[in-house]
Coordinates of C-alpha atoms and ligand atoms in Angstrom, one line a residue:
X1 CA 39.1 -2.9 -103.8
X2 CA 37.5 -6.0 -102.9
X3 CA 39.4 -7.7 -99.8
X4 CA 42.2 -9.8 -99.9
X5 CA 41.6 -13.5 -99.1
X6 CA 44.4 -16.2 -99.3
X7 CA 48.0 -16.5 -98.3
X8 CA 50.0 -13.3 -99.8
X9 CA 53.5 -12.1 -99.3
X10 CA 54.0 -8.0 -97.8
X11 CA 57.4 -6.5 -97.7
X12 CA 57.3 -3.8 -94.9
X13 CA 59.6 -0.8 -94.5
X14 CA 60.0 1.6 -91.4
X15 CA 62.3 4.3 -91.2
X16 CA 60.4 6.6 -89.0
X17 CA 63.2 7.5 -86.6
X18 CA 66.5 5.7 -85.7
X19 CA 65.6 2.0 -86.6
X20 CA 65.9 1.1 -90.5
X21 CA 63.8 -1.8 -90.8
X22 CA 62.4 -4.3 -93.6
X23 CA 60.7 -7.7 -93.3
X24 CA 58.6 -10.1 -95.2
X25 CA 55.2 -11.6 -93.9
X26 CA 53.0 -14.2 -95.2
X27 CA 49.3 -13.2 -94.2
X28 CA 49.3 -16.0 -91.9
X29 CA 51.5 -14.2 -89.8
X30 CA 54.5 -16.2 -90.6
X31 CA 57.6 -14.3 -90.9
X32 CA 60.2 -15.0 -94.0
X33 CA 62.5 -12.9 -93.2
X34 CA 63.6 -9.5 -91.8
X35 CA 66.4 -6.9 -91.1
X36 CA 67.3 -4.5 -88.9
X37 CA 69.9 -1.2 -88.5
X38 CA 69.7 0.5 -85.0
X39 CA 71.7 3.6 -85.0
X40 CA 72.2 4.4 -80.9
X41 CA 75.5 4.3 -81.5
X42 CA 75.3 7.4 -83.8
X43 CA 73.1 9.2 -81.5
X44 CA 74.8 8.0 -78.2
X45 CA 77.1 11.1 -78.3
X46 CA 74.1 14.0 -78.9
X47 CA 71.4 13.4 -75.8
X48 CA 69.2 12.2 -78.6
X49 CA 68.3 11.2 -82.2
X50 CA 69.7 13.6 -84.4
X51 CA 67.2 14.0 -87.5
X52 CA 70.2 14.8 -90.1
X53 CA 72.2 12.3 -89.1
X54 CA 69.3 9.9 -89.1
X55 CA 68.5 10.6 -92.7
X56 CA 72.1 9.7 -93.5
X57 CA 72.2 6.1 -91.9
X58 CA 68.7 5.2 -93.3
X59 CA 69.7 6.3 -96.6
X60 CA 73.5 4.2 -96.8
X61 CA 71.5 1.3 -95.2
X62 CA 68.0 0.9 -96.6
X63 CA 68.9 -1.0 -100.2
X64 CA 70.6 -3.4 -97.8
X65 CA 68.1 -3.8 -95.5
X66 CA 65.6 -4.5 -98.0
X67 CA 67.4 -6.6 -99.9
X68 CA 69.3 -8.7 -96.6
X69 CA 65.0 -9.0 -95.7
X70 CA 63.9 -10.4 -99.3
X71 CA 67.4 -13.0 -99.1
X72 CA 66.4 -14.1 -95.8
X73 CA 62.7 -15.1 -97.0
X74 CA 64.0 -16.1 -100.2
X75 CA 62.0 -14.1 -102.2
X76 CA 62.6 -12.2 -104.9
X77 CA 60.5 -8.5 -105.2
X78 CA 58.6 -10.0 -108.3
X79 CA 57.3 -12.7 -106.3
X80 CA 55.6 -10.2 -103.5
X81 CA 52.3 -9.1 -103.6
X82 CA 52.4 -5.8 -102.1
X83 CA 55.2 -3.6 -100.1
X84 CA 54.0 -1.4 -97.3
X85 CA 55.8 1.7 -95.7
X86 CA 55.6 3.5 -92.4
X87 CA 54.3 6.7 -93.7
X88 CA 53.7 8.6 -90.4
X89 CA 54.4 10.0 -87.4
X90 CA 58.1 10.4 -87.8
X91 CA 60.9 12.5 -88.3
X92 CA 59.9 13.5 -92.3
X93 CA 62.7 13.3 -94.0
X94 CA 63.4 9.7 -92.5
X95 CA 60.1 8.8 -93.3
X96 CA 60.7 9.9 -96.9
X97 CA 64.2 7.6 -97.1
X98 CA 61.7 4.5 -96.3
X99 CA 58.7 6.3 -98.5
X100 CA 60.8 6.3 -101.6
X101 CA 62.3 3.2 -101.4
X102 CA 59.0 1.3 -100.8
X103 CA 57.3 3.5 -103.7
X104 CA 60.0 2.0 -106.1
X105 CA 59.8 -1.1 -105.7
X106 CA 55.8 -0.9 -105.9
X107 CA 56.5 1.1 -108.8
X108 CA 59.3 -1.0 -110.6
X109 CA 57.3 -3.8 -110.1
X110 CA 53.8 -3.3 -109.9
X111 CA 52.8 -4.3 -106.7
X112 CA 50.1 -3.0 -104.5
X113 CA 51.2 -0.5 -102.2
X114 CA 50.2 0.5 -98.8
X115 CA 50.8 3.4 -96.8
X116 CA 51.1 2.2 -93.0
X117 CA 50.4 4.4 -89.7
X118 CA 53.4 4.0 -87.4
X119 CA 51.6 4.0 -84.2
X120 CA 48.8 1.3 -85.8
X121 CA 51.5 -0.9 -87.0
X122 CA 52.5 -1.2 -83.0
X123 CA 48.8 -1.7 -81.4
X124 CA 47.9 -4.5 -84.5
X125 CA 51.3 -6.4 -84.2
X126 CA 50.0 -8.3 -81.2
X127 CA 47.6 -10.1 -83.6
X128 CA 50.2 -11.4 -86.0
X129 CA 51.4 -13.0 -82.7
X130 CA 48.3 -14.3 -81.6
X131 CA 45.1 -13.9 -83.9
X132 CA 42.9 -14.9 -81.2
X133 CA 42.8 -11.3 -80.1
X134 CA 39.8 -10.2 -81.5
X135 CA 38.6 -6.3 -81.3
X136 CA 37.9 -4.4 -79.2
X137 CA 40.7 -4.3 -77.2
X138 CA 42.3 -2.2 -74.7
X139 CA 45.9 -0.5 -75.7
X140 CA 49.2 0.7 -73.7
X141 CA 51.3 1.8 -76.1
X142 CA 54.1 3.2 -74.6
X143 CA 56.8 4.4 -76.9
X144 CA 59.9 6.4 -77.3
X145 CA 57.5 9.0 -78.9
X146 CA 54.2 8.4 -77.2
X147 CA 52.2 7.4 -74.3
X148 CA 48.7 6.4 -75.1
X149 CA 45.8 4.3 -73.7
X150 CA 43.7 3.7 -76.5
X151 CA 40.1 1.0 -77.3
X152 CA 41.0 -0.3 -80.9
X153 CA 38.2 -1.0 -82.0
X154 CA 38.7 -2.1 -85.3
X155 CA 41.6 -1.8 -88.3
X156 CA 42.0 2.0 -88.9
X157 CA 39.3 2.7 -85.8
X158 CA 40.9 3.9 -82.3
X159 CA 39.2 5.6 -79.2
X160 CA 41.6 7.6 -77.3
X161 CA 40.9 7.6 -73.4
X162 CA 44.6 9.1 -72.6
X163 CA 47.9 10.3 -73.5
X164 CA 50.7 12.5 -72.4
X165 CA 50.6 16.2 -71.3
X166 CA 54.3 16.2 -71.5
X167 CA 57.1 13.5 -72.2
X168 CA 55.9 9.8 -73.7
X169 CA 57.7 7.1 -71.0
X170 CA 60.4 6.6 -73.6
X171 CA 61.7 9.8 -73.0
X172 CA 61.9 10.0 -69.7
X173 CA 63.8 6.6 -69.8
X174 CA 65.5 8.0 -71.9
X175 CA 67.1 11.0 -70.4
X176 CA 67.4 9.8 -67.0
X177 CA 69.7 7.0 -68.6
X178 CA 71.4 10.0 -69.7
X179 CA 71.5 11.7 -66.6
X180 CA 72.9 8.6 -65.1
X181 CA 76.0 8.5 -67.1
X182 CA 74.7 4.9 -68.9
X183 CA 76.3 4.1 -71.8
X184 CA 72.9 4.3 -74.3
X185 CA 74.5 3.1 -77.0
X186 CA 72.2 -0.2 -77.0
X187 CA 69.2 1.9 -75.9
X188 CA 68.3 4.0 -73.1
X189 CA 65.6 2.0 -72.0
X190 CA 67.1 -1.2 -71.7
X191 CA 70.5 0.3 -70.2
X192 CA 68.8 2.0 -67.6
X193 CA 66.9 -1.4 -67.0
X194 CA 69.7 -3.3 -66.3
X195 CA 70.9 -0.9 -63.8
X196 CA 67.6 -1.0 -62.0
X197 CA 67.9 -4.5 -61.9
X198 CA 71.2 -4.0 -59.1
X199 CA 69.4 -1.6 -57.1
X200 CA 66.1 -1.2 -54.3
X201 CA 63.4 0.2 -56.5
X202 CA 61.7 1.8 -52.7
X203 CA 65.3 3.3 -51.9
X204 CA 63.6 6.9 -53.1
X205 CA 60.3 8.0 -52.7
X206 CA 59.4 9.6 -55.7
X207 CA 55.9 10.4 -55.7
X208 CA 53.6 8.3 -58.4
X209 CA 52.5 11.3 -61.2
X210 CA 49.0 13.0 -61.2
X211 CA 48.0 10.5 -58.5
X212 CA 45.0 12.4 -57.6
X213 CA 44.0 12.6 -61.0
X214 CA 41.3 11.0 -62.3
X215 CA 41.7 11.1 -65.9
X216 CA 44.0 8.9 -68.1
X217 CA 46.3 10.9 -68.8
X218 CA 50.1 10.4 -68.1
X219 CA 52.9 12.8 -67.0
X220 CA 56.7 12.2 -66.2
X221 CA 58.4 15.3 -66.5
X222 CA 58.0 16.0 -62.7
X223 CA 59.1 12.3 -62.4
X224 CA 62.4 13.2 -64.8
X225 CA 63.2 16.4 -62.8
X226 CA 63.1 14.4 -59.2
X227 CA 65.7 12.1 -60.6
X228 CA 67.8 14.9 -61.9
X229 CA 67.4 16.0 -58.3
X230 CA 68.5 12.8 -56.8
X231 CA 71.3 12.4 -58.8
X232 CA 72.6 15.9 -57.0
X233 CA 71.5 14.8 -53.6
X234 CA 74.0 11.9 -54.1
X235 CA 76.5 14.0 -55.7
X236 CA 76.4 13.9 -59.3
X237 CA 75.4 16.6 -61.8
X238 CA 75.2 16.2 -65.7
X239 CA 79.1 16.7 -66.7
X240 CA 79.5 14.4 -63.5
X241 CA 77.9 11.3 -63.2
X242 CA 77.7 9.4 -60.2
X243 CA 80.5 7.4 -58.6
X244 CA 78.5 5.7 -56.2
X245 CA 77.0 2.8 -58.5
X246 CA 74.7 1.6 -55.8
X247 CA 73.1 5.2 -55.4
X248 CA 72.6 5.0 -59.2
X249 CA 71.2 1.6 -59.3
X250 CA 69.2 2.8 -56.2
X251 CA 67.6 5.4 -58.3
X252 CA 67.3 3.6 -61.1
X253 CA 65.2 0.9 -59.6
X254 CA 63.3 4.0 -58.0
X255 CA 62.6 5.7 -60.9
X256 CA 61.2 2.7 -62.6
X257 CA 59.6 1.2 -59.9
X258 CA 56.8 4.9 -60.1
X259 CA 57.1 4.7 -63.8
X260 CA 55.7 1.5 -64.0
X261 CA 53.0 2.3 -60.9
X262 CA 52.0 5.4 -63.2
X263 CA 51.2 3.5 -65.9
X264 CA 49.5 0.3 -63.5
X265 CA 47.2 3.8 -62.3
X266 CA 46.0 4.6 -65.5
X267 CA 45.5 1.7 -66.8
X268 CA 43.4 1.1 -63.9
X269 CA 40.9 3.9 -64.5
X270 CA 41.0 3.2 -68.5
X271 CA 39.5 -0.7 -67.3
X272 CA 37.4 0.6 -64.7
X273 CA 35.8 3.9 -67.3
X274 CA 35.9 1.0 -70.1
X275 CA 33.7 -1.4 -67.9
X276 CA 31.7 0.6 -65.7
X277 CA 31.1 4.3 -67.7
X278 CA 31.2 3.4 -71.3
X279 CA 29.7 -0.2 -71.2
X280 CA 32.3 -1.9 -72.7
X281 CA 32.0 -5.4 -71.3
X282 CA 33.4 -7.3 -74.4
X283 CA 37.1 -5.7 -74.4
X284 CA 38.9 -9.2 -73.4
X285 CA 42.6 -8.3 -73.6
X286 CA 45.1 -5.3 -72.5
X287 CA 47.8 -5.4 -74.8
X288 CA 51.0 -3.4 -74.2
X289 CA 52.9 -2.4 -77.0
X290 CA 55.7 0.4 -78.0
X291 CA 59.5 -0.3 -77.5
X292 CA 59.0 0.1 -73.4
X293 CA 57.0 -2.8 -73.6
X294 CA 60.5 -4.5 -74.2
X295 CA 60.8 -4.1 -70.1
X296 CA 60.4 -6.9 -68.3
X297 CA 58.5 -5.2 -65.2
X298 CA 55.3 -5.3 -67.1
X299 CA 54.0 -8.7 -65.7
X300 CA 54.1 -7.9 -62.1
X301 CA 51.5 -5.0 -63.0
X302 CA 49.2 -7.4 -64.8
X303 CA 48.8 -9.2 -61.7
X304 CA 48.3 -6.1 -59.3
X305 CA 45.7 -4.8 -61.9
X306 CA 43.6 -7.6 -62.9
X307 CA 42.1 -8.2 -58.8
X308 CA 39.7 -5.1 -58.9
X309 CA 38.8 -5.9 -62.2
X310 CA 35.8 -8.2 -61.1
X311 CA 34.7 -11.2 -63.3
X312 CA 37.8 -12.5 -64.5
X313 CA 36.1 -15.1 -66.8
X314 CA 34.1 -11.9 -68.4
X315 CA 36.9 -9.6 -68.8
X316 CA 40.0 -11.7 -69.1
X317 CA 42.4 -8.4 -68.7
X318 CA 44.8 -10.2 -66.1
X319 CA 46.2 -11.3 -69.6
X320 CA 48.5 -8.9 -70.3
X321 CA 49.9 -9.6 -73.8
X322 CA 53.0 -8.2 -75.3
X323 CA 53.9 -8.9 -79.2
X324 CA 56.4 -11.8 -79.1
X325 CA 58.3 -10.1 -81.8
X326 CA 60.4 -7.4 -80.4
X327 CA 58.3 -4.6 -79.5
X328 CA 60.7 -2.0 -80.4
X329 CA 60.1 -1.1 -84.1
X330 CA 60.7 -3.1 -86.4
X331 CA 59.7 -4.5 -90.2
X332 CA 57.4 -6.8 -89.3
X333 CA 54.9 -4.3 -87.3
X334 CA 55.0 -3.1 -91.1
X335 CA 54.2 -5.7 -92.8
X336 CA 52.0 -7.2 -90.9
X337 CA 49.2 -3.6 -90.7
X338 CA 49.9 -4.1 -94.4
X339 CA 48.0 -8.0 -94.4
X340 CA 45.5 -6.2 -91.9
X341 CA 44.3 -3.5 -94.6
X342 CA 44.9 -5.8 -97.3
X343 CA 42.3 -8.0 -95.6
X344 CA 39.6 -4.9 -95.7
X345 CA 40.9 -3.9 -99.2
X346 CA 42.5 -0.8 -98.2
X347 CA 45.6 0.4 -100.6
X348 CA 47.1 3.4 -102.0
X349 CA 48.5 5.4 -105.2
X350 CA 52.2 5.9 -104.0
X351 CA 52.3 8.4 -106.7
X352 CA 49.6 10.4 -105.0
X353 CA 50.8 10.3 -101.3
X354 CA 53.4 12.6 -99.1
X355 CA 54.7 11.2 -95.9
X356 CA 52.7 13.9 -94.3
X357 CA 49.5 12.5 -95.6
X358 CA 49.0 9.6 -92.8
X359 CA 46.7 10.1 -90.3
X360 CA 45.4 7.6 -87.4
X361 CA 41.3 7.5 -87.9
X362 CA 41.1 8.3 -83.7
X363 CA 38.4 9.4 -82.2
X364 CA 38.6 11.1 -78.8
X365 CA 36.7 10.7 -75.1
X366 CA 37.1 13.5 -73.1
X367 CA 37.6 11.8 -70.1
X368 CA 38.6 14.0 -68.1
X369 CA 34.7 15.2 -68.1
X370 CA 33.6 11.6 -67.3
X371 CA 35.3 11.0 -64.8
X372 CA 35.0 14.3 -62.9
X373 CA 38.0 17.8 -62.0
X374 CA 41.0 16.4 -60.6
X375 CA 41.8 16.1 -57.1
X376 CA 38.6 13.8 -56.6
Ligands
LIG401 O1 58.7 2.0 -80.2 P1 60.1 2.4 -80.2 O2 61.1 1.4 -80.7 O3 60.3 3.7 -81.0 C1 59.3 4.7 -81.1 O4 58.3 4.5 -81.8 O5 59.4 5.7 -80.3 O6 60.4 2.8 -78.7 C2 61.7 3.2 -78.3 C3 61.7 3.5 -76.9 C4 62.9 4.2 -76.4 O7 62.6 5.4 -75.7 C5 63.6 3.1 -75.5 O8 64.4 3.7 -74.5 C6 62.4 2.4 -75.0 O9 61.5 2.3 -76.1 N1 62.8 1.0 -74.5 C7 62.7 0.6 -73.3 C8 63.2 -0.7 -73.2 N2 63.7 -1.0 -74.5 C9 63.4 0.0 -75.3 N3 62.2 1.2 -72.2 C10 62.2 0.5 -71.0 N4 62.7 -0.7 -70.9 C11 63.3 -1.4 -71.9 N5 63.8 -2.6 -71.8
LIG402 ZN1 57.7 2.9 -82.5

């Protein structure tokens, strides 16, 4: 198919895991309209999203979704020109809730479908944001599911320099909101935030990950299990949660403080292999993206970073851009790949696709061996 040129209208469905989203974008980036179920409140009880119980709330609330999306954009599904679907990674039978619906519609009204990456969605929503970012650039995309530094170097065309050997950041926000006794019902992440906030992020030492380490890859689980530890030096445990709430606003702050240092690490060596191993003087912008990319930390690491980085004119880097839209997922990440394939002509056959069909077109550096054995 030849690409598409002109203004068009993409509906967008995700349902990959406990967000059931739908929005409508004009391929100048403009949004018409979207919607949005979360369902912490379902999951708040279980120490995490429970797959069954997903399903369920994705499948009472997607006709509503889509159709609150398509009232708010005033547009009907006849006048769209294409819907687009998360299709993977993702819990599959949520996926399939979101899959089905989207296939419908295409179906029931002949529109162009297309089949959407989760993780890509999140790394090319920057641009409907700002369409001056121009590839390559260099991605943090730091998730509830994954932790990756990746050069996207085009639409559908990703180099992976690092990811995680254990939890994704996400997690480990996660559970040591948990641990902490937060109420997650509004997210783990931005609960455990808000403690931090209240609290003296040097109060703990907790020892930055893999420091030594010269790689870009990412690890918290040793960082999860020193806050479990914490919590018992001050005198809590897991059926009892700390009564002292500066202690837990103490370790909050601590915890996120060497989270974020982690990431400002290996972000640091994915610049420095980018620039001086691999020869890629034209990457221009770091953009952080993923639903911990919500946390408002992130600027003060742009500015440690961006000093070492030399020319600041040739590699602008210091900018450290963050989708404006809420980087948590959402329809518009959706709908907005969708314009980016549609622009290269890239759509599918829904009646020929599974959800387990997706994959990312990612090649891989071994790093690891460029850089040199750890401990150097
Ligand atoms: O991208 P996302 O919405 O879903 C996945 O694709 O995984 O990311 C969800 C993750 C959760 O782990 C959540 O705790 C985290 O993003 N998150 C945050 C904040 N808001 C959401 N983490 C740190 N600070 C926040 N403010
Ligand atoms: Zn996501």
């Amino acid at each position: 198919m030849e690409g598409w040129k002109g203004d068009f209208v993409v509906l967008g469905i995700e349902t990959s895991c406990d967000d059931t989203a739908a929005a409508v974008v004009e391929s100048s980036g403009r949004i018409l309209g979207e919607s949005k179920r979360t369902q912490d409140q379902i999951h708040a009880a279980w120490g995490g999203v429970v797959p069954g119980l997903a399903r369920d709330a994705h499948a009472s609330a997607i006709e509503e979704v889509v159709k609150e999306a398509l009232e708010k954009a005033n547009v009907t599904e006849d006048q769209l020109d294409a819907v687009a679907v998360t299709m993977g990674p993702g819990l599959e039978i949520c996926l399939r809730v979101g899959f089905h619906q989207a296939r419908d519609i295409a179906l029931n009204f002949s529109k162009t479908f297309v089949s959407i990456h989760h993780l890509e969605a999140h790394v090319l929503m920057v641009r409907q944001a700002d369409q001056n970012v121009k590839f390559p650039f260099l991605v943090l995309l730091v998730s509830g599911g994954h932790c990756q530094i990746l050069v996207a170097r085009g639409v559908g065309d990703y180099l992976m320099l690092g990811g995680t050997l254990d939890d994704s950041l996400g997690e480990a926000y996660d559970k040591s909101a948990r641990m902490l006794g937060l109420d997650v019902g509004g997210g783990g992440g931005a609960a455990l935030e808000a403690l931090a906030e209240k609290g003296n992020p040097k109060a703990i030492k907790f020892g930055v990950p893999m420091a030594k380490r010269k790689d870009c890859h990412f690890s918290f689980a040793g960082l999860k299990t020193a806050v479990r530890l914490a919590i018992q030096n001050a005198g809590g445990d897991l059926t009892n949660p700390l009564n002292d709430a500066q202690a837990a606003a103490d370790i909050a702050a601590s915890f996120q403080h060497v989270a974020i240092r982690h990431l400002e690490d290996r972000i640091e060596r994915a610049m420095k292999l980018c620039k001086e191993e691999m020869g890629m003087s034209d990457l221009k912008h770091l953009v952080v993206c993923g639903g911990v990319a919500a946390n408002k930390l992130r600027v003060t690491t742009s500015l440690q970073c961006s000093p070492q980085l030399g020319s600041a004119q040739a590699c602008r880097f210091h900018e450290w851009l963050v989708p404006l839209n809420p980087s948590t997922d959402n329809g518009v990440m959706v709908a907005w790949a969708a314009v980016e394939r549609l622009r290269l002509g890239v759509c599918e056959d829904p009646t020929e696709l599974e959800v387990k069909h997706v994959v990312l077109s990612c090649a891989h550096v071994d790093v690891h061996h460029r850089l040199g054995p750890v401990g150097l």
